[in-house]
Short mmCIF file of C-alpha atoms in Angstrom, two decimals:
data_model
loop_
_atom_site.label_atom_id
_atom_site.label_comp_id
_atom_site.label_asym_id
_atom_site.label_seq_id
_atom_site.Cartn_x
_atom_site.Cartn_y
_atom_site.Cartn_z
CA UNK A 30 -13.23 49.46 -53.22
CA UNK A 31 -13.03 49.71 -49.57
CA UNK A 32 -15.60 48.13 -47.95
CA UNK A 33 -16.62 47.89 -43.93
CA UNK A 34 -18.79 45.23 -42.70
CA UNK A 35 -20.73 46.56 -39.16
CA UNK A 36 -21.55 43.29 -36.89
CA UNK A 37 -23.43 42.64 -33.55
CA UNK A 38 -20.36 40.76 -32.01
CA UNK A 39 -18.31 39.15 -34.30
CA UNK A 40 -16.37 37.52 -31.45
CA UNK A 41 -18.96 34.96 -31.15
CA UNK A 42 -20.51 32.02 -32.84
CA UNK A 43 -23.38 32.20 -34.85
CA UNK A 44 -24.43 31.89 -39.02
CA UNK A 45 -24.61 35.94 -39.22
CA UNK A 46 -20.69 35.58 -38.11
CA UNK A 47 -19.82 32.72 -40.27
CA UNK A 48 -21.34 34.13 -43.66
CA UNK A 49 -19.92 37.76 -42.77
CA UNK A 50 -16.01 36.22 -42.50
CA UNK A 51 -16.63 34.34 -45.36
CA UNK A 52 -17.93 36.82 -47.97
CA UNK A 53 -15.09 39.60 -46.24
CA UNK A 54 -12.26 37.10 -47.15
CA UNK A 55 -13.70 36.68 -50.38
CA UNK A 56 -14.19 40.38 -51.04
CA UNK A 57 -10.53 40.61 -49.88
CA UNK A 58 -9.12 39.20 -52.77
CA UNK A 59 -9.60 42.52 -54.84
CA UNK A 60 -10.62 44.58 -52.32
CA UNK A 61 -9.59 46.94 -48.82
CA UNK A 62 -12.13 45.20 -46.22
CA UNK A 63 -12.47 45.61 -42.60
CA UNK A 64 -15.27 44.34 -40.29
CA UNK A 65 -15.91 46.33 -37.48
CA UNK A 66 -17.81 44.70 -34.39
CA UNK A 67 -19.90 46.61 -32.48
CA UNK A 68 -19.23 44.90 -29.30
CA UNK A 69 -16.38 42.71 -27.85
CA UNK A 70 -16.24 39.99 -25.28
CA UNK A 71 -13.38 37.99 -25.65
CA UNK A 72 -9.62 38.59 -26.89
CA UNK A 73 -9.90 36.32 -29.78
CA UNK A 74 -12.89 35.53 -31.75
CA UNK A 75 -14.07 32.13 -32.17
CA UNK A 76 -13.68 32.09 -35.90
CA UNK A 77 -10.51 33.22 -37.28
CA UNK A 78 -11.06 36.01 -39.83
CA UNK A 79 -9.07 36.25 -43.46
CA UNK A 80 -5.37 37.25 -42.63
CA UNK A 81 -6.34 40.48 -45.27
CA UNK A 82 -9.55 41.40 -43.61
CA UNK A 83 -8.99 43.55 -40.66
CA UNK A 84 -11.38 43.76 -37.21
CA UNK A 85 -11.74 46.08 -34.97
CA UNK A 86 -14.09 46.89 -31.56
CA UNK A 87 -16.19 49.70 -30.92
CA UNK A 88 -17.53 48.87 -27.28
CA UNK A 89 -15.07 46.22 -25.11
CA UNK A 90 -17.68 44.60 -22.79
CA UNK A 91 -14.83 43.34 -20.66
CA UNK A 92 -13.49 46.78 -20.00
CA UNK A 93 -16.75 49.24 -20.30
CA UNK A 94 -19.71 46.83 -19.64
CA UNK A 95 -19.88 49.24 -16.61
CA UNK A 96 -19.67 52.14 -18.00
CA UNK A 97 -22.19 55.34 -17.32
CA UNK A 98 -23.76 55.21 -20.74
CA UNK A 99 -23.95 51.99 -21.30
CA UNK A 100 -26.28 51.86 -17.98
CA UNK A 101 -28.72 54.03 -20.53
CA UNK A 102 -30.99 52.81 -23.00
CA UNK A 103 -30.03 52.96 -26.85
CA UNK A 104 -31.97 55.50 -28.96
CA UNK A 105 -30.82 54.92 -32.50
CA UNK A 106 -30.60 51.13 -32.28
CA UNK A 107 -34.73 50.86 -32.53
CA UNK A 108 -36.83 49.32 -29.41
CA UNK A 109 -38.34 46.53 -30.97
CA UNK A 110 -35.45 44.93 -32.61
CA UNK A 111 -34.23 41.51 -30.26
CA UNK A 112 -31.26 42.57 -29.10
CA UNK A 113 -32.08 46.41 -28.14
CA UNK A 114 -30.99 45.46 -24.24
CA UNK A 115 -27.45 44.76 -25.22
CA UNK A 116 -26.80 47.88 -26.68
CA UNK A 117 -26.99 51.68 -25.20
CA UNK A 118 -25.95 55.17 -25.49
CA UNK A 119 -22.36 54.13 -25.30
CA UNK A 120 -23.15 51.92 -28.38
CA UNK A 121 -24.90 55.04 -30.06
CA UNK A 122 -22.09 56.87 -29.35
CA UNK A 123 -19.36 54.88 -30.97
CA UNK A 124 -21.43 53.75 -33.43
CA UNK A 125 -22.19 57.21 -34.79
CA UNK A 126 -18.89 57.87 -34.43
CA UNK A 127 -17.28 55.34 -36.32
CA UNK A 128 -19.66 55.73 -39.62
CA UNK A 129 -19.31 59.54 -39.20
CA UNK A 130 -15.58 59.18 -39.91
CA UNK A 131 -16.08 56.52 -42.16
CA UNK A 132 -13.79 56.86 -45.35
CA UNK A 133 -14.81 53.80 -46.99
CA UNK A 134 -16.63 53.78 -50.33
CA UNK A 135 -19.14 51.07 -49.07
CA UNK A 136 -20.66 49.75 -45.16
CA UNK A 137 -22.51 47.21 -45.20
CA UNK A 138 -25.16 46.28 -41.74
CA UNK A 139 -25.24 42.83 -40.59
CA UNK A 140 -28.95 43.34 -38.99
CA UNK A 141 -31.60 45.31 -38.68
CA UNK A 142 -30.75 47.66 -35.68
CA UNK A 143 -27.18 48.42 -36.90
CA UNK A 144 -29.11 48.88 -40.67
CA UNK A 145 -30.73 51.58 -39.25
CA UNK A 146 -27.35 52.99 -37.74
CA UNK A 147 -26.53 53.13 -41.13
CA UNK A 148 -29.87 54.57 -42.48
CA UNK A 149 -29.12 57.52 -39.97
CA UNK A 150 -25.71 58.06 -39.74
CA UNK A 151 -23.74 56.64 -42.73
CA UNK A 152 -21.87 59.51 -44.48
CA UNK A 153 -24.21 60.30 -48.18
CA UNK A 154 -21.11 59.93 -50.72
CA UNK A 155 -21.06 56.29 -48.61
CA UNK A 156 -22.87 53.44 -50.60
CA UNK A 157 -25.05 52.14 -47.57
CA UNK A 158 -25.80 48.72 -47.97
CA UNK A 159 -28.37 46.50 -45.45
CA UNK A 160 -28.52 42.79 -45.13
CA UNK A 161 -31.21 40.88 -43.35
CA UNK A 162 -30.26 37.67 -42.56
CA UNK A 163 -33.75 36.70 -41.03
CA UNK A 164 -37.02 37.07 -42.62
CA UNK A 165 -38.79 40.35 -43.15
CA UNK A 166 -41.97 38.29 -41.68
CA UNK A 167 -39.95 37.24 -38.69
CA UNK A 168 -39.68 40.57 -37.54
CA UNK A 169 -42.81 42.30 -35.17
CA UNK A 170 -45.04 44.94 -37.15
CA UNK A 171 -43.50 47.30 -34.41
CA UNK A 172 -39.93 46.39 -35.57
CA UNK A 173 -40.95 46.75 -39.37
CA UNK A 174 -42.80 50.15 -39.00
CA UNK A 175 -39.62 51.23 -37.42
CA UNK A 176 -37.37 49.83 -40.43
CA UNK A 177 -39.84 51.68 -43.11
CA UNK A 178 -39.00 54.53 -41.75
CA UNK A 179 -35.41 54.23 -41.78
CA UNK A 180 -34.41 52.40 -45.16
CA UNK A 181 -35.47 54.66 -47.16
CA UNK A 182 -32.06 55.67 -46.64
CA UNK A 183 -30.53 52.74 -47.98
CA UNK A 184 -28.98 52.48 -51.11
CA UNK A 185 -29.70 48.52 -51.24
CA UNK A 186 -31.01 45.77 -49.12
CA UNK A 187 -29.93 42.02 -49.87
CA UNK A 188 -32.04 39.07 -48.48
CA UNK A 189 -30.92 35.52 -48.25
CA UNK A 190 -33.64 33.99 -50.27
CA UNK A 191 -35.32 35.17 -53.93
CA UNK A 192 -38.66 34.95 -51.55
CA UNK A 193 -37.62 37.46 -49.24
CA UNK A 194 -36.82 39.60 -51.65
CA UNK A 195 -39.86 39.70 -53.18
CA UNK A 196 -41.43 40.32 -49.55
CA UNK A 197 -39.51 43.23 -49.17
CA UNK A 198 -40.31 44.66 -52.40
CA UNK A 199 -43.97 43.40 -51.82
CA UNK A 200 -44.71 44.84 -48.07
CA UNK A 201 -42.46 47.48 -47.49
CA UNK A 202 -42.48 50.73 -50.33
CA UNK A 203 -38.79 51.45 -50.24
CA UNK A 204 -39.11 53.52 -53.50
CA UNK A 205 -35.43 53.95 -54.70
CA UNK A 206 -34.05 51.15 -52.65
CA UNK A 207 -32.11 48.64 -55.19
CA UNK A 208 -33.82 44.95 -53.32
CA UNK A 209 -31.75 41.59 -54.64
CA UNK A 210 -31.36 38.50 -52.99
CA UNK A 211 -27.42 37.53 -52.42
CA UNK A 212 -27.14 33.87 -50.78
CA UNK A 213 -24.66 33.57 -48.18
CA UNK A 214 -21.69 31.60 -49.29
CA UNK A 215 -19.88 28.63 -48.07
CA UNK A 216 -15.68 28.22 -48.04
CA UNK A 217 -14.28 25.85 -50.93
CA UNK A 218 -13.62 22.32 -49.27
CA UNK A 219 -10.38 21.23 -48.55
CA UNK A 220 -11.37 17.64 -48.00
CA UNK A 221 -11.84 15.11 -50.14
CA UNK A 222 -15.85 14.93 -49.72
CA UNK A 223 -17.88 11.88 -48.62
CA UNK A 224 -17.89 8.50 -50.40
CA UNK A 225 -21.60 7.85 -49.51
CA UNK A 226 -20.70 4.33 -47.58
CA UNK A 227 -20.52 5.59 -44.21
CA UNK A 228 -23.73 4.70 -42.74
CA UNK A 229 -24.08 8.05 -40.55
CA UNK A 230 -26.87 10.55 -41.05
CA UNK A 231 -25.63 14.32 -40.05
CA UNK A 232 -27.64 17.51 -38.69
CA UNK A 233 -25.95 20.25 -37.01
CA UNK A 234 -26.69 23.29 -36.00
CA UNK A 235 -28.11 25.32 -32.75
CA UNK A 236 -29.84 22.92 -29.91
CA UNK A 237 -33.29 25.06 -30.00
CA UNK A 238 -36.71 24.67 -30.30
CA UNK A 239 -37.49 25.79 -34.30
CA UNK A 240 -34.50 23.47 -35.43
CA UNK A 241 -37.06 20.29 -34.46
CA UNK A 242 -34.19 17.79 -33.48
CA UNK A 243 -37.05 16.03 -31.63
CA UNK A 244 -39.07 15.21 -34.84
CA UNK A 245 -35.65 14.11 -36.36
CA UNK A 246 -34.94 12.35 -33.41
CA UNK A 247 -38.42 10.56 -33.79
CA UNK A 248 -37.97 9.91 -37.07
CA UNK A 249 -34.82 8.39 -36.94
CA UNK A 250 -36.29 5.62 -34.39
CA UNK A 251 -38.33 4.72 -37.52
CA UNK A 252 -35.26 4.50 -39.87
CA UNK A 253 -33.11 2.54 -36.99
CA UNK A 254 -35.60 -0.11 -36.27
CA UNK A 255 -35.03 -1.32 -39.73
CA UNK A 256 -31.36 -0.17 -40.63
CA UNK A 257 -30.06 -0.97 -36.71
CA UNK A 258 -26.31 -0.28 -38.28
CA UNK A 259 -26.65 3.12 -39.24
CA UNK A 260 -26.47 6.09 -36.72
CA UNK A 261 -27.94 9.87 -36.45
CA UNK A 262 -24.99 12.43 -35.09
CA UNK A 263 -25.85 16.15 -34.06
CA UNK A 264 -23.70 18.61 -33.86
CA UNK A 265 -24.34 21.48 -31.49
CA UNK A 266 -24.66 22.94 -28.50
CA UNK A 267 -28.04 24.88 -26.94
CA UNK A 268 -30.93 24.69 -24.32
CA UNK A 269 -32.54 21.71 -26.21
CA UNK A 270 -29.71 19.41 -25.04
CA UNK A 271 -31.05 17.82 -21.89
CA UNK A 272 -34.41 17.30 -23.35
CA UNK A 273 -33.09 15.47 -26.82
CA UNK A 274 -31.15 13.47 -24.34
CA UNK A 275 -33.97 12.27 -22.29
CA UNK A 276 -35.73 11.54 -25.46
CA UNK A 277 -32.75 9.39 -26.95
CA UNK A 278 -33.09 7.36 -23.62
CA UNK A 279 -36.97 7.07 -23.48
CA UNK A 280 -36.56 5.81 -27.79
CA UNK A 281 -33.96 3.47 -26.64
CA UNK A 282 -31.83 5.00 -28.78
CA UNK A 283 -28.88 5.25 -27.34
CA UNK A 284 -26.65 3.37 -29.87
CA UNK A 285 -27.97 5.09 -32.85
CA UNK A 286 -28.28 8.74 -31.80
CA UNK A 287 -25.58 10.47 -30.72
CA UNK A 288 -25.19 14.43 -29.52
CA UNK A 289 -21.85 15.14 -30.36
CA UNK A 290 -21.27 19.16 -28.82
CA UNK A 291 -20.52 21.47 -31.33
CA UNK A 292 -17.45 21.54 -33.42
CA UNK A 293 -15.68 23.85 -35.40
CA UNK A 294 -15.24 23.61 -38.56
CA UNK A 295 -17.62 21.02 -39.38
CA UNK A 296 -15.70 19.76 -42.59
CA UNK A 297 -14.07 17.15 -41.22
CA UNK A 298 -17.41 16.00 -39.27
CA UNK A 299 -19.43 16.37 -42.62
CA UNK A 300 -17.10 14.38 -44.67
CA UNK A 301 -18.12 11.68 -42.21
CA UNK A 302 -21.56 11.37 -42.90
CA UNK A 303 -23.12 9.81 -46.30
CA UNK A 304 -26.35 12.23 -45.60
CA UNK A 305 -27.37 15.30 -44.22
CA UNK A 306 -30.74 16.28 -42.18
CA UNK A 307 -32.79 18.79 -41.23
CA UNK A 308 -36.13 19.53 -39.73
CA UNK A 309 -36.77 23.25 -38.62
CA UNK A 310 -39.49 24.77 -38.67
CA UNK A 311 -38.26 27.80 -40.16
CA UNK A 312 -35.25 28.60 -41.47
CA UNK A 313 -34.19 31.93 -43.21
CA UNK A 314 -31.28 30.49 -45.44
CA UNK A 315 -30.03 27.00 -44.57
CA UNK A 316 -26.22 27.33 -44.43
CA UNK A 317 -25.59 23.71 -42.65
CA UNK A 318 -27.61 22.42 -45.80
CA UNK A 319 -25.21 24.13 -47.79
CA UNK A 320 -22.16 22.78 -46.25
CA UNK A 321 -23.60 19.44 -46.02
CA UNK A 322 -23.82 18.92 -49.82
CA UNK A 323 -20.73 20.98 -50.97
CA UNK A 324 -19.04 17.76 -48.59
CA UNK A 325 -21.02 15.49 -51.14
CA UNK A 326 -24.18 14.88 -48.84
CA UNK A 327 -27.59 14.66 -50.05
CA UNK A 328 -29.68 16.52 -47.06
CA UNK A 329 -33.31 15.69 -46.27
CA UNK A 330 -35.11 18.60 -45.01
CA UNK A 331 -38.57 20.04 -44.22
CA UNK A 332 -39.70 22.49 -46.72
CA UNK A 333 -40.06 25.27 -44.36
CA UNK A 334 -39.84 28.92 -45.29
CA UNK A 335 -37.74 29.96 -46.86
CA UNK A 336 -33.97 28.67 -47.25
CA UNK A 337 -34.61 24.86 -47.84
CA UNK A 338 -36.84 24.81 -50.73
CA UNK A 339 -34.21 27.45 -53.09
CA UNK A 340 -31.39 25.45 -52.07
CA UNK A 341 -32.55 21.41 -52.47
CA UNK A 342 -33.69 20.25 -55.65
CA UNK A 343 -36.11 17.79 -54.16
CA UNK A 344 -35.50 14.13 -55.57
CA UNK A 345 -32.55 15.41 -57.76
CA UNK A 346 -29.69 16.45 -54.83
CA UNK A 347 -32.14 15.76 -51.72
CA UNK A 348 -35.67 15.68 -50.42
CA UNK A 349 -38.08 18.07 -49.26
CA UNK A 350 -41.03 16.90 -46.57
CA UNK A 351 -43.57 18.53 -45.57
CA UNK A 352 -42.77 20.83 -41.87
CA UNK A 353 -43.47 18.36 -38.62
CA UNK A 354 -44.31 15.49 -41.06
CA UNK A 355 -41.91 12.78 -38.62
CA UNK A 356 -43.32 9.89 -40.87
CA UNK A 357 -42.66 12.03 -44.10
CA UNK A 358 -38.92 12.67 -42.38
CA UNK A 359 -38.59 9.07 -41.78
CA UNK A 360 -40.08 7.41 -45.20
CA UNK A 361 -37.02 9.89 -47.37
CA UNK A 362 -34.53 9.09 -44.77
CA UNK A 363 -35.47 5.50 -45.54
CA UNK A 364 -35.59 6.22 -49.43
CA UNK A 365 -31.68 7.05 -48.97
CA UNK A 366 -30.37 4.74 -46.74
CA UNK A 367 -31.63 2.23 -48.13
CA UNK A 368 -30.80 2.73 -51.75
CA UNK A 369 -27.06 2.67 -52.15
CA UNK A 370 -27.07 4.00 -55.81
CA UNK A 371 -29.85 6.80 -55.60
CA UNK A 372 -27.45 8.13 -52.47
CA UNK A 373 -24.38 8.02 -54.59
CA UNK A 374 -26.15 9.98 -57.60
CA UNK A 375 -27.52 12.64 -55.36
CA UNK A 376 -24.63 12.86 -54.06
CA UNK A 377 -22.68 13.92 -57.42
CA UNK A 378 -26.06 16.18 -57.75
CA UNK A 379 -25.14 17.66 -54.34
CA UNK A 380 -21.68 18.52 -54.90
CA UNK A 381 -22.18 20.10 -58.47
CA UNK A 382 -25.28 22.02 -57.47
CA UNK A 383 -24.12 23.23 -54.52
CA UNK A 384 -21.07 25.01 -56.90
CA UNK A 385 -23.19 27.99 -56.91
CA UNK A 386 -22.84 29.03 -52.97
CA UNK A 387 -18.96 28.97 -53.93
CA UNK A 388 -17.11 32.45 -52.77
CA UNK A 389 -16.71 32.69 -56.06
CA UNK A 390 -19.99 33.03 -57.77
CA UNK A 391 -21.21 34.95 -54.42
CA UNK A 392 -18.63 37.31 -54.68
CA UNK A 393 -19.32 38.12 -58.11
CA UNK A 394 -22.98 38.45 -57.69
CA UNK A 395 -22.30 41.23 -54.63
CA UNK A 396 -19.68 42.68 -56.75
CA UNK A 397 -22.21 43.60 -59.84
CA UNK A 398 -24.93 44.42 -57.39
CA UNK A 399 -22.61 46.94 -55.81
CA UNK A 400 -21.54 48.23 -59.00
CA UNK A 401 -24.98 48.25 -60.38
CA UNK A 402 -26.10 49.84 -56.83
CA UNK A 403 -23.54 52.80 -57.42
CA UNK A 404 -24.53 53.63 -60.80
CA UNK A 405 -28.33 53.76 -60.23
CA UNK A 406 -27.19 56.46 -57.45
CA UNK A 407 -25.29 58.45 -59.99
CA UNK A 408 -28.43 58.39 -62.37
CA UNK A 409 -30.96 58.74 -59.79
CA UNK A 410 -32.40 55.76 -60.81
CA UNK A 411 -32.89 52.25 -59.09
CA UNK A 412 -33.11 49.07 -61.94
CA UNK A 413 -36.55 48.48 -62.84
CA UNK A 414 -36.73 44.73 -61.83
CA UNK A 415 -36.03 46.14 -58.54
CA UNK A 416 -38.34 48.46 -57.74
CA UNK A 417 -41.26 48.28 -55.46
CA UNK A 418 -44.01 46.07 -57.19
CA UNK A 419 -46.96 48.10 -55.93
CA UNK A 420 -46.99 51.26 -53.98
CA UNK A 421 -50.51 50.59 -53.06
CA UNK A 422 -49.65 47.38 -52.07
CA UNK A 423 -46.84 48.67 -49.88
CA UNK A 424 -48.93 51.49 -47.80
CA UNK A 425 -51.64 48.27 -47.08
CA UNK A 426 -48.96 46.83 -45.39
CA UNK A 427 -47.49 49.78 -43.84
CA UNK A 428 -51.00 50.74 -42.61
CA UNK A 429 -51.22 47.22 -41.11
CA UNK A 430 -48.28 46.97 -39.57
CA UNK A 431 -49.07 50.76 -38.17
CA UNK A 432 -52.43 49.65 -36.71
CA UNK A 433 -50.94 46.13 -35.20
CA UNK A 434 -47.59 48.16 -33.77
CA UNK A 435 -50.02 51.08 -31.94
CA UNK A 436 -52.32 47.79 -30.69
CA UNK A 437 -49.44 46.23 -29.15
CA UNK A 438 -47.87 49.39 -27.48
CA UNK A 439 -51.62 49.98 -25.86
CA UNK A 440 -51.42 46.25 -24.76
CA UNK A 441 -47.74 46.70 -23.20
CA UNK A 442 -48.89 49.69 -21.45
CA UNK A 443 -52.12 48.03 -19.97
CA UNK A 444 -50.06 45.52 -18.34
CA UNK A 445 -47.46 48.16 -16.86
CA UNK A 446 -50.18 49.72 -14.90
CA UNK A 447 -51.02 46.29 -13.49
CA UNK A 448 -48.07 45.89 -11.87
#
């Protein structure tokens, strides 16, 4: 098959980046794969793609970020999805362009305004595949009004969670669209992983609000005040920075918490560690947690929705606490730390469950569902276990969202005529 992945900017860092390299090197083993990049901003990208997988620009911000049309508002890239401002007519242009002389026999989007690119102006003997690497509840009603509309033109949507897809098929009435969760996937190791006697605790990940290093910063106080030898290192880099590091000061922690920038690849940094942590408040897959225990570290995270809880086997290759629970965080932490042998088995747990995030398995799982994708468009048909649970169900939501997207465009035009 020849397959083309469509990405925001794939010259930057990010987990949308990260999963879409891996899975195209993977693919690349049996397959023609190019990932094309909507936008450029750089000469080299940050991660370094599969010698076999080949990129390519549409828009070169460094050359045309002046340009006439890109001075214009996009029109096929919909309004309400976050990053509308960045793109244009220039974008519409070369996007449209690009799948119109597509001659690949599958493009799959990396988010929801370049899904509906695809929706609109993917060739029809081109499977059109959509991937939502968020939530479908994390987008606006506004933003999933618009996406009804278009994905009915999609041959398949994957989600990063079972949950999600079972919102989509829930909320949305996509009749025809083939739904299935695919989890993002996570390189083989190439280090030996982590003996469990290093006492170091590890979290990485974006410095932002939702990731909650605070309440893991808090908690930690609680772990270090009786275990003064171990230490809590984050990885990352973000706007949170300058308030975690007040906070380490104010905690006295200073000699236990450490903000170590980001690095890349975290391997070698994981490796280092005996376990893994994380508090968001939300998080759509998890892939840190991921990477964390195919290095052999049992992760303690909040059970937020709605990566976490599909990925940990609470008690068995981590633990899950309840989200914002800092005593919760700090009594599991504790558990582990301070049990020697209950870290080393969950640490064998870790490593052999985390198996199934392997290229391998994830590759064949997007492999079938491709194949199964293209012969339910031969037939006409979409598998059952697929379909849309309730079409009654689905127009609610539609309706809802409908009602709650025209409330909010009233609201935003109230306040224009108050300025």
């Amino acid at each position: 098959m020849k397959i083309s992945f469509l990405i925001h900017n794939a010259y930057g860092i990010g987990g949308t980046i990260t999963t879409t390299f891996n899975l195209a090197g993977a693919l690349a083993e049996r397959h023609d794969v190019e990932i094309v990049s909507a936008l450029r901003h750089r000469e080299h990208p940050n991660l370094v793609p599969d010698p076999r997988v080949r990129l390519r620009a549409l828009v070169d911000l460094r050359k045309e970020a002046d340009h006439p049309l890109h001075q214009r508002p996009a029109k096929v890239f919909p309004a309400a999805e976050y990053r509308h401002r960045q793109y244009s007519e220039l974008t519409d242009q070369r996007i449209g362009e690009c799948l119109g002389a597509l001659d690949a026999d599958v493009v799959i989007g990396t988010r929801p305004g370049l899904n509906v690119h695809i929706a609109r102006q993917a060739p029809r003997h081109v499977l059109r595949v959509g991937q939502e690497h968020l939530t479908l509840d994390n987008h606006s009603p506004r933003l999933r009004t618009a996406l009804r509309r278009a994905y009915r033109r999609l041959d398949v949507i994957t989600t990063v969670t079972e949950a999600d897809a079972a919102a989509y098929r829930r909320k949305m009435w996509l009749p025809g669209v083939h739904v299935e969760a695919l989890p993002n996937s996570v390189p083989d190791p190439v280090l030996p992983p982590a003996d469990g006697t290093a006492k170091v605790v590890i979290a990485a990940g974006r410095l932002v609000p939702v990731k909650r290093y605070d309440l893991l910063v808090e908690a930690f106080a609680q772990v270090a005040a009786v275990h003064p030898d171990w230490q809590l290192r984050i990885y990352g880099k973000g706007e949170e920075q300058p308030r975690l590091r007040e906070l380490i000061e104010r905690l006295g922690m200073w000699n236990n918490v450490f903000l170590m920038g980001a690095a890349t690849p975290m391997e070698a940094e994981w490796v280092k560690g005996s376990i893994g942590a994380a508090a968001s408040n939300f998080e759509p897959f998890g892939m840190t947690i991921v990477e964390a225990m195919r290095c052999g570290l049992p992760v303690v995270s909040t059970d937020c929705p709605y990566g976490p809880g599909e990925i940990i086997a609470d008690g068995t290759d981590g633990r899950l606490v309840p989200v914002g629970d800092r005593d919760a965080l700090a009594a599991a932490l504790l558990d582990l730390v301070g049990d020697d042998e209950r870290r080393r088995r969950m640490s064998r747990a870790a490593l052999d469950n985390a198996r199934r995030f392997a290229p391998g398995p994830v590759v064949a799982q997007a492999e079938r569902l491709l194949e199964a994708a293209s012969a339910a468009r031969s037939t006409g048909r979409t598998p059952q276990h697929h379909r849309t649970q309730s079409a009654l169900t689905g127009r609610g939501h539609a309706a809802r969202d409908a009602a709650l997207a025209a409330a909010s465009g009233v609201l935003r035009s109230i306040r224009k005529g108050r300025r």
